[in-house]
JSON list of C-alpha atoms in Angstrom, two decimals:
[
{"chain": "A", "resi": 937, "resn": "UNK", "atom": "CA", "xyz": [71.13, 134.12, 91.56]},
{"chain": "A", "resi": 938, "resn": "UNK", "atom": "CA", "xyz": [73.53, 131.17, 92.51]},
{"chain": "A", "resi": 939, "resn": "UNK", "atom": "CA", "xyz": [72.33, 127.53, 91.77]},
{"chain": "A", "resi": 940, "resn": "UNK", "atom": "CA", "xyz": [71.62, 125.10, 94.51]},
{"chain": "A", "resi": 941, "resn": "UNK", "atom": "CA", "xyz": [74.35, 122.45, 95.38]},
{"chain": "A", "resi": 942, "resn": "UNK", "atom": "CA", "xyz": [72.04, 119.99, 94.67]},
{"chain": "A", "resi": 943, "resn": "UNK", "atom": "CA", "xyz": [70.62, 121.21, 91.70]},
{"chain": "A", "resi": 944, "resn": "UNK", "atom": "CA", "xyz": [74.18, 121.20, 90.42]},
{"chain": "A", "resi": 945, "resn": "UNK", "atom": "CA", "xyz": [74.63, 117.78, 91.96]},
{"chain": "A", "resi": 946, "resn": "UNK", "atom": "CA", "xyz": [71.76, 116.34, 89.82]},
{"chain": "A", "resi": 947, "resn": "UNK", "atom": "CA", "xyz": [72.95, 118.69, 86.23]},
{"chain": "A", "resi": 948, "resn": "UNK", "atom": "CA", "xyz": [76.60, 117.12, 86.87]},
{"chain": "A", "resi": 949, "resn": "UNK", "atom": "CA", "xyz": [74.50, 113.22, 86.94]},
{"chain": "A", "resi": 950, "resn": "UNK", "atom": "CA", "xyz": [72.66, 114.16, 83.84]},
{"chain": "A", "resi": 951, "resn": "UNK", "atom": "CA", "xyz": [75.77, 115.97, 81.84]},
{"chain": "A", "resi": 952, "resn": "UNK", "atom": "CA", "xyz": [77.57, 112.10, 82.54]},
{"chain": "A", "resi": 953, "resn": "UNK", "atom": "CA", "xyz": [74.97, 110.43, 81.55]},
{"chain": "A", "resi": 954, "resn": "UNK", "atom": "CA", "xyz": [74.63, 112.87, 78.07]},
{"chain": "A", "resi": 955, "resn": "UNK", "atom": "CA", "xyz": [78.13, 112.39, 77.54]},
{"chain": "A", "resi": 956, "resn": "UNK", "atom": "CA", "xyz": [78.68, 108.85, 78.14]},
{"chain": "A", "resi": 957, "resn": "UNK", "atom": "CA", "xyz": [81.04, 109.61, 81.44]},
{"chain": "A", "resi": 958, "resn": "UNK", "atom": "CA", "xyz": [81.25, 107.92, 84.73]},
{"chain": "A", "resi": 959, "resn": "UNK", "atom": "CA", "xyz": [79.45, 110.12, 87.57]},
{"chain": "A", "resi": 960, "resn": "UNK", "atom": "CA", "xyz": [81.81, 110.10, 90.52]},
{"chain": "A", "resi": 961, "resn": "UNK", "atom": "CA", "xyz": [80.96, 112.85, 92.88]},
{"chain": "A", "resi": 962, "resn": "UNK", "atom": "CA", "xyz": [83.20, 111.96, 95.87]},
{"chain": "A", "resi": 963, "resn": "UNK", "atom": "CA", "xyz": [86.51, 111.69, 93.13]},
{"chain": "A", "resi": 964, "resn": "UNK", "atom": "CA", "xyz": [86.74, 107.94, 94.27]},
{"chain": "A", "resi": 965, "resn": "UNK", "atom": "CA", "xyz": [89.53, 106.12, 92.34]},
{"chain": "A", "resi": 966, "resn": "UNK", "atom": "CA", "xyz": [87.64, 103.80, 89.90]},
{"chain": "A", "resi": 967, "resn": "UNK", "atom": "CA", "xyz": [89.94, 102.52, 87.41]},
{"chain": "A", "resi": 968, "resn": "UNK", "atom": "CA", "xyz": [87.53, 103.63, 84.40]},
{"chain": "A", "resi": 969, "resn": "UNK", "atom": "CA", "xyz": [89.99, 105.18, 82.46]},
{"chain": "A", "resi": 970, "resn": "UNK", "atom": "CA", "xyz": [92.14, 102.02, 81.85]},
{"chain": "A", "resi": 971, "resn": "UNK", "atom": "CA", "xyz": [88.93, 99.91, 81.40]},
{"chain": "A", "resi": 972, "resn": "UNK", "atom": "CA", "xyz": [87.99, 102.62, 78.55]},
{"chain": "A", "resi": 973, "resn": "UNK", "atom": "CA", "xyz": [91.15, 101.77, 76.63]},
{"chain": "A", "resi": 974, "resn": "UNK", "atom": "CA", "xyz": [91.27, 99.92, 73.64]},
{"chain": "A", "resi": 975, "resn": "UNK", "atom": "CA", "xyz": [92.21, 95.91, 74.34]},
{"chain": "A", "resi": 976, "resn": "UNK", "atom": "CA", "xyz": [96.01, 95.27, 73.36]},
{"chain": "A", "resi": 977, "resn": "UNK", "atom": "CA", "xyz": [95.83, 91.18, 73.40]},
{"chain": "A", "resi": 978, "resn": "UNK", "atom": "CA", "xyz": [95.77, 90.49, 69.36]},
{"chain": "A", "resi": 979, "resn": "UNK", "atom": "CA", "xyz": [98.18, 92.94, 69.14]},
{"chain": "A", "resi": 980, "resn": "UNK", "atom": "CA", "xyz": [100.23, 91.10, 71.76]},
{"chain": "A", "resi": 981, "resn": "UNK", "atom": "CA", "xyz": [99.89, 88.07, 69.83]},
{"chain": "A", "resi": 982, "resn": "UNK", "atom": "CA", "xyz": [100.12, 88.78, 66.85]},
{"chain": "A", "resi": 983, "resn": "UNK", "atom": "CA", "xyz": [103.51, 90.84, 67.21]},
{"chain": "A", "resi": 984, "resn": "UNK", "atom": "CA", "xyz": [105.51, 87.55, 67.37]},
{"chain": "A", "resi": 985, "resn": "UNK", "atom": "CA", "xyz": [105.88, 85.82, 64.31]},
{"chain": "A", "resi": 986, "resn": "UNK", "atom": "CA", "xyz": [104.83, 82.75, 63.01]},
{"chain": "A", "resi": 987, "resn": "UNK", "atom": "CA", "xyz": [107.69, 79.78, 63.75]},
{"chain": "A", "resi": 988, "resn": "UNK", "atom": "CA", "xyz": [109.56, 78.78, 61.27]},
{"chain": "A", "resi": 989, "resn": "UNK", "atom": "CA", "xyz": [110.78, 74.85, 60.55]},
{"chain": "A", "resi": 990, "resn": "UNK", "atom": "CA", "xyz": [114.45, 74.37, 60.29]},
{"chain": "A", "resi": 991, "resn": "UNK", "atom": "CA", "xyz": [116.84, 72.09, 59.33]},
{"chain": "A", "resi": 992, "resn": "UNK", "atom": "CA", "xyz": [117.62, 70.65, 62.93]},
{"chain": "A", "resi": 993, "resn": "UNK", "atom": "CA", "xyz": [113.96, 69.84, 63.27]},
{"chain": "A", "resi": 994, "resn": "UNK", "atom": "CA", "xyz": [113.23, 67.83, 60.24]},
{"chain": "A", "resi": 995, "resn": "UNK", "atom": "CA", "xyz": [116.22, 65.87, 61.02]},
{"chain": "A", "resi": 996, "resn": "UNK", "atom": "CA", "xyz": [115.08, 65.45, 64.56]},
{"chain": "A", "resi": 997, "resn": "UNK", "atom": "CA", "xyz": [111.52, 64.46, 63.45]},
{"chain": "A", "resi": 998, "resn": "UNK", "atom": "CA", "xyz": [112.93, 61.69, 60.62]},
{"chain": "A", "resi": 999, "resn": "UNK", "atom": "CA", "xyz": [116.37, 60.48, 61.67]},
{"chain": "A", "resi": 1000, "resn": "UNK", "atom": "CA", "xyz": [115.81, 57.15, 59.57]},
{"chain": "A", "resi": 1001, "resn": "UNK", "atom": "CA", "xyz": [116.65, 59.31, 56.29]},
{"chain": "A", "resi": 1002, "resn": "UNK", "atom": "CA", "xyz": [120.12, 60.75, 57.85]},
{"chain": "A", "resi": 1003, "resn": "UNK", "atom": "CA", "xyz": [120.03, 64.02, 56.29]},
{"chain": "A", "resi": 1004, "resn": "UNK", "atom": "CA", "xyz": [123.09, 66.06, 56.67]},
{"chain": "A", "resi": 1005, "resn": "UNK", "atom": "CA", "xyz": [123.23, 69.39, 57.30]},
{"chain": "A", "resi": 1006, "resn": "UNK", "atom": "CA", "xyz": [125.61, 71.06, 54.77]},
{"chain": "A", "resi": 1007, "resn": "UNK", "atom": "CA", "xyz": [126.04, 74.75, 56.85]},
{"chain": "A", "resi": 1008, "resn": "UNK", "atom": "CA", "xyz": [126.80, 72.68, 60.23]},
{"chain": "A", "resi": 1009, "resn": "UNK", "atom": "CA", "xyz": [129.32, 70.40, 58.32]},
{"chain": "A", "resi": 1010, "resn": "UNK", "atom": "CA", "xyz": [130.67, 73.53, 57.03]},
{"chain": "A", "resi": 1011, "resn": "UNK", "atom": "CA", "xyz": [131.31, 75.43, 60.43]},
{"chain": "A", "resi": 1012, "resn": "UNK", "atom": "CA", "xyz": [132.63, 72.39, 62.11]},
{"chain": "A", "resi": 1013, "resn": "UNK", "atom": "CA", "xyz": [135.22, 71.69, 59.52]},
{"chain": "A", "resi": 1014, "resn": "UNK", "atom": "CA", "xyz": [136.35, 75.25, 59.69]},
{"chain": "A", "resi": 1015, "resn": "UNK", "atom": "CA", "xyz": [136.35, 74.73, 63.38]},
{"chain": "A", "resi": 1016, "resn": "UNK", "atom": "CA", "xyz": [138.66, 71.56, 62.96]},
{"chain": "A", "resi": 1017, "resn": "UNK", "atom": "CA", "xyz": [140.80, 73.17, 60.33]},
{"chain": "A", "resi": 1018, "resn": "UNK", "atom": "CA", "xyz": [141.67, 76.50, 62.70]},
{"chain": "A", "resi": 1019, "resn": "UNK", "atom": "CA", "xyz": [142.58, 74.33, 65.48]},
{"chain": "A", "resi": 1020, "resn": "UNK", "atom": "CA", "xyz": [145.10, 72.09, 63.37]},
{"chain": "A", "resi": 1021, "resn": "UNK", "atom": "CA", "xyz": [146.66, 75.14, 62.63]},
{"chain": "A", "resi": 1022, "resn": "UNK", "atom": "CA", "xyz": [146.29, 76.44, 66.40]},
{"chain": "A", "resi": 1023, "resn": "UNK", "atom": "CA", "xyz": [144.25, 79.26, 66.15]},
{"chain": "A", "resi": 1024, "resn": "UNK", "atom": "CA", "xyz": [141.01, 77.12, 68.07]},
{"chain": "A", "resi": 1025, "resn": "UNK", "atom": "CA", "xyz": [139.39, 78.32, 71.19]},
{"chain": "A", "resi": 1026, "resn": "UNK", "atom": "CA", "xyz": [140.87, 77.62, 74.15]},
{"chain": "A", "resi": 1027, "resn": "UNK", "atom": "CA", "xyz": [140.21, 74.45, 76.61]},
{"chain": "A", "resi": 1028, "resn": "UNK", "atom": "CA", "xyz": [138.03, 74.91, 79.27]},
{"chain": "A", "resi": 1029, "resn": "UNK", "atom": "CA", "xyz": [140.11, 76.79, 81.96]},
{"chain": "A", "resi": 1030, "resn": "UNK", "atom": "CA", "xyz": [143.47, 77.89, 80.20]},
{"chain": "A", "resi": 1031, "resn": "UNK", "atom": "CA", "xyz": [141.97, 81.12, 78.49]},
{"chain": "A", "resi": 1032, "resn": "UNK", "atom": "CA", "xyz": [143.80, 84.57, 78.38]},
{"chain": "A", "resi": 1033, "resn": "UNK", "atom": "CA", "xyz": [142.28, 85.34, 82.50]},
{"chain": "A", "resi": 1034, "resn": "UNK", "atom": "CA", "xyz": [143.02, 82.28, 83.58]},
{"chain": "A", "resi": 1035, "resn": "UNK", "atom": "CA", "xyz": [146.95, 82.51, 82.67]},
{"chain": "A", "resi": 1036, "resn": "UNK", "atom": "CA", "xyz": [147.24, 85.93, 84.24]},
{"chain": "A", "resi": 1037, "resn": "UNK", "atom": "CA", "xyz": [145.92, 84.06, 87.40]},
{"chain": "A", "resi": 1038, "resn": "UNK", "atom": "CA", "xyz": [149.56, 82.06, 87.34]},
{"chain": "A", "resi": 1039, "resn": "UNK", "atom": "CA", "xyz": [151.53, 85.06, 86.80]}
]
């Protein structure tokens, strides 16, 4: 004895309903599946850390103290020292491609 189409029409309506499941007999793209997943925007937001203050923005925010940045004194003196010995980068336009150009 072979069940009715509509009979399993209507058991297919209530087995949804039961189990918490979208009825869609005619297979109709409805987008429940991502709309089941779990939300990902905290998790979005809070991935990227907190900012952090630095040195650069103090002195931007209070320039009447004139705080000095020791690490930035630091690199530009080594900066000034290797090119007084010649071993500075090169001037705009007279690197290592730009004399094989001239050959």
């Amino acid at each position: 004895m072979s069940a009715s189409p509509a009979r399993l029409s209507q058991l297919a309506q209530l087995s949804a309903k039961v189990f918490s499941n979208v009825y869609n007999p005619t297979c109709a793209r409805t987008g429940n599946k991502i709309l089941r997943q779990r939300l990902v925007g905290q998790t979005l937001t809070g991935y990227h850390p907190q900012k952090l203050v630095h040195f650069r923005d103090i002195k931007a925010l209070y320039p009447e103290l004139g705080l000095v940045d020791l690490e930035e004194k630091e690199r530009l003196d080594e900066i000034a020292r290797r090119k007084r010995r010649g071993k500075g980068a090169p001037k705009k336009g007279q690197g290592k491609r730009a004399s094989n150009k001239k050959k």
